[in-house]
Amino acid sequence: METAPPLAGRDRELAAGYDLLDAIRRGRPAVLELVGDAGIGKTAVAAAVAAHAESAGIRVLRARAAAFERGVPYGLWIDLLDGAIEALPPMALDGLGDERTRELARILPALAAGRAAGGAGASAGARGPGAGASGSGAPLPPDPVSSSEARFRLHRAVGALLAALANRSPLVLVLDDLHWADPAGLELALHLLRHPPDAGVLIVLATRPGVAAGVIAEAARDVPDRAQLELEPLGDDAARTLVTGVEDPAELLTRAEGNPFFLLELARAKRRGGAIPRSIQAAVEGTVRTLSPVARDVLEGAALVGDPFELRLAEIAAGATTGRADGAIDELVEAGLVVVDPGDLRCRFRHPLVRQAVHERIALERRRAGHAALAQELRARGAGVREVAPHVAASAQPGDEDAIALLDAAALAAQAVAPDAAARWLEVAERLLPGGGADREERRLWLRLRRSLALAASGRVDDAHAVLLAVHDDLPDGSLLAVPTVVQLAQIERGSGRAHDSRARLQRALAAGLAQTPAEEAQLRVGLAVSFVQLHDRDAGAAVRDALAVAERSGSLLAVASARACTSVLASWEGDHATAAAAVERALEELEQVGDDELIQGLEIVYTLGLMAVAHERYAQADALLERAATLARRSGQDFVLAALLTFRGMTRWNLGDMPGALATVEEGIETARLMRSDATLGHALSLACSLLVRAGDRAGGERAGAEALRILATQQPDVLTATSRLNAALFMSLDADPARALRDAAAAAGPWLEQTDPSWICQLAEYLILCCLQLDDRETARGWAQRATAVAEHSRLPLALAKAASARALVLSADGDDAGALAAALEGVVRADAIGTPHRAFATSVLGRVLATAGENDAAAAELRRAASEFDACGLQRAHDAAAREIRRLGGRVTGRVGREAGVEGLAELSEREREIARLVADGAANKQIALTLHLSEKTVANHLTNIYAKLGLRGRTELAALVARAPRGD
């Protein structure tokens, strides 16, 4: 084996890596990002950090992405984790639970084979995700239809696996050449950077400058223990240490320009006595030409197999006789082209540039023959279709029906967890279709339709739109798919911020008489109405009225409810809240009568109706509708809509007093939006997360979410929703630390008096805005906010708006010294909020407590504040709870527990199903981390649920909860 070259001039990088190893010894996650050009030394630095870790007894897992293997979904992660899993004892992963093990088995052959054989340690003998699901017979569950949900669950499962592997001792992961990772593999890496395992895991990433480096840096920005290093060219002194023994190295140093890999290749060429090559490619080519024919053939075969490669597969790809490669490998190692790692049955190229140079010298026909031989061998070994597919795609000829069938099967296997790969296989399958005729055109049509769905699921919405547009243009006259295709195109356009295009497309379809039935005309006209509404076009009235009339004639309740939702938006624009509220009520009733199979076709409108239902304070109805719609979106694979539905449902959960549920729902919405690459939805979701996290007491988390939200929203088209999200993030980011900045940033986001956002937000935020003003002793501006909140509430006559406005007036009147007026307003707020329920009742009660305190009624104030604190605690509103507690202590009182009944086993029945699951696990002795792994939640969500449980049951902690559950009869 060749001795590794010395690592020169990288003291800074090594010191940073060693410091991060100290962090993981303390049980903290850490990230080391190495960025630099090809050959600059990223791999060498990563290897040195890994070697230092191993010398200290820290476990290291390594993998390297390759330019020619992007067709293998999660290939980098398979190389990284599969061998580690095979080496584990049988019971090592029991703590993950069956569900997470099943998720991991979707991509890791060792687990897929282990499930088939009844143990975790068996090997599938196939390098490729889904090998068990599509070739080896392992009992994997069917992939969920929703790609984003499947990927989200898989990402969480990998995070849990890494935490489990690092449970007993620290762990280092080296991910080299991440810029070559397949889209699904890169997506997983980014998730782990945003949500690193809560354990001593160091993730070392090496990548070239470019898009991948940028997204990696953005994803890892919030990891506290992190170093991002750009490797510069070596100086002359450091470079000279790499070429000691070379006579007169000056020309080499000049030619290499500080690139250590190129410098070493130049030195090799000079020692051989040949001409000095002018490029890395030429340097490698010079070395290859010195090889024997057998060694050269095996080397080229290895370049087709992958990196690392199995020697027998390299022989097969090269067409060499069995056994001839054994001697060739020694020659390749001696030439410095290949490395054999001790204890590994596979070989690897010394550097990715070597493989790239070798691959580029292989003639096209030789490549095809090699890939065909590899596909045949892998099939004979029982490898899964997703492993064989890259070789079939690289070798099949048009008309090869077996190849088309295999690629079709590979696309089905990859659709949920790697939709990018599914789209790629479907595109190749289409190119291979034989001949012409109607049958070929029909098959091509369906392959394209499936490809558009796969592209949309991967977040490549523009590509999905282009494919669907090609389908539309190729449809024969009178096709039954004409209207559905137009409707889908228009929906994609609206979802990607191109409502003008959607409106124009639907107007053309109507003018051309494309609709052949009343139901089709209703689809087109409802879509047109939604486009007008999304554009905030004040001339939308005629389109909305036409849509409602046609929908009523069509007999479709879904179309009617959709048109009525648009009617409610128009009425709100015109200030006719009574008409708007009535339209919302009727639309909600109509949708309740629509079956699931029909509602699946109209999930986009549910978001609009949900917005209007919340605006009119129908929180429970909106929540039920959004929950149903999200379930259907998952079932039907409508991930683009799912992200928006989840985000908005987080708002309804918070308004119903379920902060843990709100946070969990919005977290899923954020991850879905990231997977769908939907910046607009991601910005809205992060803005909502910012306000929820601050309310839940996680100010640092709220600030991080808010900062990212504002960066994204700054790139979006200005509209009411964008202004509202910018306002939300700007206000809550600075609410506690800097009230002056909070007010200033809120005004910059939505106008001095929030005139750029929906007026209802003035009522929702009035208390926060007024308290900021009062902290700055700006009572005049505080009065202005109270007056505006009152005007909005009186106009809408909505119960919560009236309650919020009354509380706002109470705060201002109290500051002005009008104790009687303040008390009357505060009591009005409590009475109105009491009819709405938690958490808004608690906010009104806390204002009443403040007013009583200012009036000198300390005992009464403390009593009201205790009630508010108890309710805040039960809802998970830690910030408001702490503020009430501080006020109680200022009054000389103590926060001595919660208002409510004593704990009893009967109280367990009042817990939600999720809360009862957590309570049972606590009683079984599970810690928060184990509960999170078992139930697929974050530890923060588990902690929030426990806070809610303690408040509901009047308990002080998990010991009392465990005792209570132990006393309960079985089944409670």
mmCIF file of N, CA, C and O in Angstrom, residues 421-491:
data_model
loop_
_atom_site.group_PDB
_atom_site.id
_atom_site.type_symbol
_atom_site.label_atom_id
_atom_site.label_comp_id
_atom_site.label_asym_id
_atom_site.label_seq_id
_atom_site.Cartn_x
_atom_site.Cartn_y
_atom_site.Cartn_z
ATOM 1 N N ALA A 421 -34.500 10.621 -8.544
ATOM 2 C CA ALA A 421 -34.067 9.421 -9.255
ATOM 3 C C ALA A 421 -35.216 8.827 -10.062
ATOM 4 O O ALA A 421 -35.030 8.384 -11.202
ATOM 5 N N ALA A 422 -36.422 8.825 -9.486
ATOM 6 C CA ALA A 422 -37.584 8.306 -10.203
ATOM 7 C C ALA A 422 -37.792 9.069 -11.509
ATOM 8 O O ALA A 422 -38.043 8.481 -12.573
ATOM 9 N N ALA A 423 -37.679 10.392 -11.444
ATOM 10 C CA ALA A 423 -37.846 11.202 -12.651
ATOM 11 C C ALA A 423 -36.787 10.864 -13.698
ATOM 12 O O ALA A 423 -37.074 10.798 -14.901
ATOM 13 N N ARG A 424 -35.573 10.625 -13.240
ATOM 14 C CA ARG A 424 -34.475 10.304 -14.164
ATOM 15 C C ARG A 424 -34.737 8.977 -14.871
ATOM 16 O O ARG A 424 -34.567 8.851 -16.080
ATOM 17 N N TRP A 425 -35.155 7.946 -14.118
ATOM 18 C CA TRP A 425 -35.393 6.636 -14.741
ATOM 19 C C TRP A 425 -36.565 6.704 -15.723
ATOM 20 O O TRP A 425 -36.534 6.050 -16.770
ATOM 21 N N LEU A 426 -37.575 7.470 -15.400
ATOM 22 C CA LEU A 426 -38.722 7.595 -16.306
ATOM 23 C C LEU A 426 -38.327 8.322 -17.593
ATOM 24 O O LEU A 426 -38.813 7.989 -18.676
ATOM 25 N N GLU A 427 -37.438 9.290 -17.473
ATOM 26 C CA GLU A 427 -36.975 9.990 -18.673
ATOM 27 C C GLU A 427 -36.196 9.040 -19.582
ATOM 28 O O GLU A 427 -36.375 9.045 -20.809
ATOM 29 N N VAL A 428 -35.328 8.216 -19.003
ATOM 30 C CA VAL A 428 -34.565 7.256 -19.813
ATOM 31 C C VAL A 428 -35.509 6.226 -20.424
ATOM 32 O O VAL A 428 -35.377 5.862 -21.603
ATOM 33 N N ALA A 429 -36.480 5.756 -19.639
ATOM 34 C CA ALA A 429 -37.440 4.770 -20.152
ATOM 35 C C ALA A 429 -38.192 5.324 -21.356
ATOM 36 O O ALA A 429 -38.434 4.612 -22.344
ATOM 37 N N GLU A 430 -38.547 6.600 -21.299
ATOM 38 C CA GLU A 430 -39.251 7.213 -22.432
ATOM 39 C C GLU A 430 -38.374 7.223 -23.681
ATOM 40 O O GLU A 430 -38.841 6.943 -24.794
ATOM 41 N N ARG A 431 -37.076 7.518 -23.515
ATOM 42 C CA ARG A 431 -36.166 7.542 -24.667
ATOM 43 C C ARG A 431 -36.009 6.153 -25.291
ATOM 44 O O ARG A 431 -35.695 6.032 -26.474
ATOM 45 N N LEU A 432 -36.198 5.109 -24.488
ATOM 46 C CA LEU A 432 -36.012 3.742 -24.982
ATOM 47 C C LEU A 432 -37.256 3.156 -25.645
ATOM 48 O O LEU A 432 -37.195 2.049 -26.196
ATOM 49 N N LEU A 433 -38.376 3.870 -25.584
ATOM 50 C CA LEU A 433 -39.609 3.327 -26.160
ATOM 51 C C LEU A 433 -39.411 2.981 -27.631
ATOM 52 O O LEU A 433 -38.842 3.760 -28.395
ATOM 53 N N PRO A 434 -39.922 1.822 -28.049
ATOM 54 C CA PRO A 434 -39.696 1.386 -29.439
ATOM 55 C C PRO A 434 -40.674 2.029 -30.416
ATOM 56 O O PRO A 434 -41.795 2.394 -30.060
ATOM 57 N N GLY A 435 -40.213 2.172 -31.657
ATOM 58 C CA GLY A 435 -41.085 2.486 -32.786
ATOM 59 C C GLY A 435 -42.000 3.668 -32.608
ATOM 60 O O GLY A 435 -41.789 4.553 -31.789
ATOM 61 N N GLY A 436 -43.058 3.697 -33.418
ATOM 62 C CA GLY A 436 -44.057 4.753 -33.358
ATOM 63 C C GLY A 436 -45.426 4.175 -33.141
ATOM 64 O O GLY A 436 -45.582 3.088 -32.603
ATOM 65 N N GLY A 437 -46.462 4.907 -33.582
ATOM 66 C CA GLY A 437 -47.814 4.417 -33.469
ATOM 67 C C GLY A 437 -48.511 4.889 -32.212
ATOM 68 O O GLY A 437 -47.909 5.461 -31.298
ATOM 69 N N ALA A 438 -49.811 4.612 -32.155
ATOM 70 C CA ALA A 438 -50.650 5.091 -31.054
ATOM 71 C C ALA A 438 -50.243 4.484 -29.724
ATOM 72 O O ALA A 438 -50.278 5.153 -28.693
ATOM 73 N N ASP A 439 -49.857 3.204 -29.744
ATOM 74 C CA ASP A 439 -49.483 2.555 -28.483
ATOM 75 C C ASP A 439 -48.269 3.233 -27.862
ATOM 76 O O ASP A 439 -48.234 3.484 -26.654
ATOM 77 N N ARG A 440 -47.259 3.544 -28.707
ATOM 78 C CA ARG A 440 -46.065 4.203 -28.190
ATOM 79 C C ARG A 440 -46.415 5.579 -27.632
ATOM 80 O O ARG A 440 -45.907 5.982 -26.580
ATOM 81 N N GLU A 441 -47.289 6.318 -28.332
ATOM 82 C CA GLU A 441 -47.648 7.662 -27.882
ATOM 83 C C GLU A 441 -48.386 7.613 -26.542
ATOM 84 O O GLU A 441 -48.167 8.463 -25.677
ATOM 85 N N GLU A 442 -49.241 6.613 -26.372
ATOM 86 C CA GLU A 442 -49.958 6.500 -25.102
ATOM 87 C C GLU A 442 -48.986 6.171 -23.969
ATOM 88 O O GLU A 442 -49.073 6.751 -22.880
ATOM 89 N N ARG A 443 -48.045 5.248 -24.225
ATOM 90 C CA ARG A 443 -47.051 4.919 -23.191
ATOM 91 C C ARG A 443 -46.181 6.132 -22.867
ATOM 92 O O ARG A 443 -45.858 6.393 -21.705
ATOM 93 N N ARG A 444 -45.787 6.866 -23.900
ATOM 94 C CA ARG A 444 -44.975 8.058 -23.680
ATOM 95 C C ARG A 444 -45.738 9.082 -22.844
ATOM 96 O O ARG A 444 -45.172 9.717 -21.944
ATOM 97 N N LEU A 445 -47.016 9.229 -23.110
ATOM 98 C CA LEU A 445 -47.847 10.182 -22.369
ATOM 99 C C LEU A 445 -47.867 9.844 -20.885
ATOM 100 O O LEU A 445 -47.645 10.710 -20.021
ATOM 101 N N TRP A 446 -48.095 8.563 -20.574
ATOM 102 C CA TRP A 446 -48.191 8.171 -19.167
ATOM 103 C C TRP A 446 -46.838 8.245 -18.469
ATOM 104 O O TRP A 446 -46.750 8.619 -17.284
ATOM 105 N N LEU A 447 -45.757 7.924 -19.160
ATOM 106 C CA LEU A 447 -44.431 8.078 -18.559
ATOM 107 C C LEU A 447 -44.153 9.546 -18.246
ATOM 108 O O LEU A 447 -43.583 9.883 -17.195
ATOM 109 N N ARG A 448 -44.581 10.435 -19.135
ATOM 110 C CA ARG A 448 -44.363 11.864 -18.888
ATOM 111 C C ARG A 448 -45.219 12.374 -17.728
ATOM 112 O O ARG A 448 -44.757 13.192 -16.921
ATOM 113 N N LEU A 449 -46.438 11.904 -17.672
ATOM 114 C CA LEU A 449 -47.286 12.327 -16.558
ATOM 115 C C LEU A 449 -46.684 11.890 -15.224
ATOM 116 O O LEU A 449 -46.651 12.661 -14.263
ATOM 117 N N ARG A 450 -46.192 10.662 -15.178
ATOM 118 C CA ARG A 450 -45.554 10.185 -13.940
ATOM 119 C C ARG A 450 -44.280 10.961 -13.645
ATOM 120 O O ARG A 450 -43.960 11.262 -12.501
ATOM 121 N N ARG A 451 -43.542 11.305 -14.697
ATOM 122 C CA ARG A 451 -42.306 12.073 -14.487
ATOM 123 C C ARG A 451 -42.620 13.459 -13.942
ATOM 124 O O ARG A 451 -41.902 13.973 -13.080
ATOM 125 N N SER A 452 -43.685 14.072 -14.422
ATOM 126 C CA SER A 452 -44.042 15.399 -13.899
ATOM 127 C C SER A 452 -44.380 15.315 -12.418
ATOM 128 O O SER A 452 -44.019 16.208 -11.632
ATOM 129 N N LEU A 453 -45.053 14.237 -11.999
ATOM 130 C CA LEU A 453 -45.365 14.060 -10.576
ATOM 131 C C LEU A 453 -44.097 13.861 -9.761
ATOM 132 O O LEU A 453 -43.958 14.412 -8.657
ATOM 133 N N ALA A 454 -43.153 13.071 -10.291
ATOM 134 C CA ALA A 454 -41.897 12.841 -9.569
ATOM 135 C C ALA A 454 -41.101 14.139 -9.454
ATOM 136 O O ALA A 454 -40.521 14.447 -8.403
ATOM 137 N N LEU A 455 -41.059 14.919 -10.517
ATOM 138 C CA LEU A 455 -40.345 16.193 -10.481
ATOM 139 C C LEU A 455 -40.981 17.148 -9.474
ATOM 140 O O LEU A 455 -40.283 17.837 -8.723
ATOM 141 N N ALA A 456 -42.303 17.187 -9.463
ATOM 142 C CA ALA A 456 -42.989 18.063 -8.507
ATOM 143 C C ALA A 456 -42.706 17.612 -7.080
ATOM 144 O O ALA A 456 -42.476 18.439 -6.186
ATOM 145 N N ALA A 457 -42.701 16.296 -6.851
ATOM 146 C CA ALA A 457 -42.440 15.780 -5.503
ATOM 147 C C ALA A 457 -41.033 16.110 -5.036
ATOM 148 O O ALA A 457 -40.784 16.257 -3.836
ATOM 149 N N SER A 458 -40.083 16.246 -5.963
ATOM 150 C CA SER A 458 -38.713 16.564 -5.590
ATOM 151 C C SER A 458 -38.499 18.067 -5.452
ATOM 152 O O SER A 458 -37.384 18.502 -5.142
ATOM 153 N N GLY A 459 -39.546 18.856 -5.696
ATOM 154 C CA GLY A 459 -39.425 20.299 -5.583
ATOM 155 C C GLY A 459 -38.989 20.976 -6.868
ATOM 156 O O GLY A 459 -38.837 22.194 -6.908
ATOM 157 N N ARG A 460 -38.824 20.218 -7.936
ATOM 158 C CA ARG A 460 -38.428 20.802 -9.232
ATOM 159 C C ARG A 460 -39.688 21.194 -9.993
ATOM 160 O O ARG A 460 -40.045 20.618 -11.023
ATOM 161 N N VAL A 461 -40.360 22.203 -9.469
ATOM 162 C CA VAL A 461 -41.686 22.561 -9.970
ATOM 163 C C VAL A 461 -41.618 23.091 -11.391
ATOM 164 O O VAL A 461 -42.482 22.782 -12.226
ATOM 165 N N ASP A 462 -40.601 23.881 -11.705
ATOM 166 C CA ASP A 462 -40.489 24.406 -13.067
ATOM 167 C C ASP A 462 -40.293 23.277 -14.069
ATOM 168 O O ASP A 462 -40.870 23.306 -15.175
ATOM 169 N N ASP A 463 -39.482 22.282 -13.702
ATOM 170 C CA ASP A 463 -39.287 21.136 -14.598
ATOM 171 C C ASP A 463 -40.570 20.333 -14.747
ATOM 172 O O ASP A 463 -40.905 19.861 -15.843
ATOM 173 N N ALA A 464 -41.292 20.160 -13.638
ATOM 174 C CA ALA A 464 -42.572 19.441 -13.695
ATOM 175 C C ALA A 464 -43.540 20.166 -14.617
ATOM 176 O O ALA A 464 -44.259 19.549 -15.414
ATOM 177 N N HIS A 465 -43.550 21.488 -14.519
ATOM 178 C CA HIS A 465 -44.432 22.291 -15.358
ATOM 179 C C HIS A 465 -44.067 22.121 -16.829
ATOM 180 O O HIS A 465 -44.953 21.973 -17.698
ATOM 181 N N ALA A 466 -42.761 22.112 -17.143
ATOM 182 C CA ALA A 466 -42.318 21.969 -18.531
ATOM 183 C C ALA A 466 -42.734 20.616 -19.109
ATOM 184 O O ALA A 466 -43.194 20.537 -20.261
ATOM 185 N N VAL A 467 -42.592 19.558 -18.323
ATOM 186 C CA VAL A 467 -42.990 18.228 -18.799
ATOM 187 C C VAL A 467 -44.499 18.161 -19.004
ATOM 188 O O VAL A 467 -44.995 17.639 -20.015
ATOM 189 N N LEU A 468 -45.238 18.710 -18.064
ATOM 190 C CA LEU A 468 -46.697 18.688 -18.176
ATOM 191 C C LEU A 468 -47.162 19.533 -19.368
ATOM 192 O O LEU A 468 -48.132 19.186 -20.059
ATOM 193 N N LEU A 469 -46.446 20.616 -19.632
ATOM 194 C CA LEU A 469 -46.781 21.450 -20.785
ATOM 195 C C LEU A 469 -46.558 20.681 -22.085
ATOM 196 O O LEU A 469 -47.355 20.778 -23.030
ATOM 197 N N ALA A 470 -45.483 19.872 -22.120
ATOM 198 C CA ALA A 470 -45.236 19.042 -23.300
ATOM 199 C C ALA A 470 -46.351 18.019 -23.484
ATOM 200 O O ALA A 470 -46.782 17.742 -24.610
ATOM 201 N N VAL A 471 -46.832 17.456 -22.371
ATOM 202 C CA VAL A 471 -47.969 16.524 -22.444
ATOM 203 C C VAL A 471 -49.182 17.232 -23.024
ATOM 204 O O VAL A 471 -49.872 16.723 -23.920
ATOM 205 N N HIS A 472 -49.444 18.426 -22.503
ATOM 206 C CA HIS A 472 -50.608 19.196 -22.965
ATOM 207 C C HIS A 472 -50.528 19.487 -24.457
ATOM 208 O O HIS A 472 -51.516 19.328 -25.197
ATOM 209 N N ASP A 473 -49.336 19.871 -24.918
ATOM 210 C CA ASP A 473 -49.187 20.221 -26.330
ATOM 211 C C ASP A 473 -49.336 19.015 -27.245
ATOM 212 O O ASP A 473 -49.703 19.161 -28.424
ATOM 213 N N ASP A 474 -49.050 17.820 -26.734
ATOM 214 C CA ASP A 474 -49.119 16.611 -27.558
ATOM 215 C C ASP A 474 -50.466 15.901 -27.487
ATOM 216 O O ASP A 474 -50.669 14.895 -28.180
ATOM 217 N N LEU A 475 -51.381 16.408 -26.668
ATOM 218 C CA LEU A 475 -52.677 15.734 -26.540
ATOM 219 C C LEU A 475 -53.482 15.856 -27.838
ATOM 220 O O LEU A 475 -53.531 16.936 -28.446
ATOM 221 N N PRO A 476 -54.118 14.785 -28.264
ATOM 222 C CA PRO A 476 -54.971 14.875 -29.461
ATOM 223 C C PRO A 476 -56.239 15.672 -29.165
ATOM 224 O O PRO A 476 -56.642 15.819 -28.012
ATOM 225 N N ASP A 477 -56.863 16.205 -30.194
ATOM 226 C CA ASP A 477 -58.111 16.943 -30.023
ATOM 227 C C ASP A 477 -59.158 16.059 -29.359
ATOM 228 O O ASP A 477 -59.294 14.871 -29.685
ATOM 229 N N GLY A 478 -59.879 16.658 -28.410
ATOM 230 C CA GLY A 478 -60.941 15.917 -27.743
ATOM 231 C C GLY A 478 -60.472 14.986 -26.655
ATOM 232 O O GLY A 478 -61.262 14.205 -26.117
ATOM 233 N N SER A 479 -59.203 15.039 -26.286
ATOM 234 C CA SER A 479 -58.680 14.145 -25.243
ATOM 235 C C SER A 479 -59.363 14.416 -23.907
ATOM 236 O O SER A 479 -59.594 15.568 -23.519
ATOM 237 N N LEU A 480 -59.660 13.335 -23.208
ATOM 238 C CA LEU A 480 -60.266 13.465 -21.883
ATOM 239 C C LEU A 480 -59.300 14.074 -20.875
ATOM 240 O O LEU A 480 -59.709 14.509 -19.793
ATOM 241 N N LEU A 481 -58.005 14.101 -21.221
ATOM 242 C CA LEU A 481 -57.012 14.654 -20.306
ATOM 243 C C LEU A 481 -56.793 16.155 -20.511
ATOM 244 O O LEU A 481 -56.014 16.769 -19.771
ATOM 245 N N ALA A 482 -57.463 16.746 -21.492
ATOM 246 C CA ALA A 482 -57.196 18.145 -21.831
ATOM 247 C C ALA A 482 -57.475 19.076 -20.652
ATOM 248 O O ALA A 482 -56.605 19.855 -20.234
ATOM 249 N N VAL A 483 -58.681 19.024 -20.094
ATOM 250 C CA VAL A 483 -59.038 19.931 -18.992
ATOM 251 C C VAL A 483 -58.241 19.604 -17.733
ATOM 252 O O VAL A 483 -57.696 20.514 -17.093
ATOM 253 N N PRO A 484 -58.145 18.328 -17.304
ATOM 254 C CA PRO A 484 -57.326 18.046 -16.111
ATOM 255 C C PRO A 484 -55.886 18.545 -16.239
ATOM 256 O O PRO A 484 -55.303 19.030 -15.267
ATOM 257 N N THR A 485 -55.315 18.450 -17.455
ATOM 258 C CA THR A 485 -53.942 18.910 -17.635
ATOM 259 C C THR A 485 -53.855 20.424 -17.509
ATOM 260 O O THR A 485 -52.928 20.958 -16.871
ATOM 261 N N VAL A 486 -54.804 21.137 -18.096
ATOM 262 C CA VAL A 486 -54.825 22.597 -17.973
ATOM 263 C C VAL A 486 -54.998 23.010 -16.513
ATOM 264 O O VAL A 486 -54.318 23.921 -16.017
ATOM 265 N N VAL A 487 -55.899 22.332 -15.805
ATOM 266 C CA VAL A 487 -56.142 22.653 -14.397
ATOM 267 C C VAL A 487 -54.870 22.423 -13.577
ATOM 268 O O VAL A 487 -54.521 23.239 -12.716
ATOM 269 N N GLN A 488 -54.167 21.319 -13.854
ATOM 270 C CA GLN A 488 -52.938 21.024 -13.115
ATOM 271 C C GLN A 488 -51.846 22.043 -13.428
ATOM 272 O O GLN A 488 -51.122 22.505 -12.543
ATOM 273 N N LEU A 489 -51.714 22.415 -14.693
ATOM 274 C CA LEU A 489 -50.738 23.433 -15.072
ATOM 275 C C LEU A 489 -51.021 24.749 -14.362
ATOM 276 O O LEU A 489 -50.112 25.407 -13.835
ATOM 277 N N ALA A 490 -52.296 25.132 -14.347
ATOM 278 C CA ALA A 490 -52.670 26.391 -13.697
ATOM 279 C C ALA A 490 -52.395 26.339 -12.203
ATOM 280 O O ALA A 490 -51.958 27.337 -11.602
ATOM 281 N N GLN A 491 -52.627 25.193 -11.589
ATOM 282 C CA GLN A 491 -52.371 25.068 -10.154
ATOM 283 C C GLN A 491 -50.878 25.174 -9.860
ATOM 284 O O GLN A 491 -50.476 25.812 -8.884
#
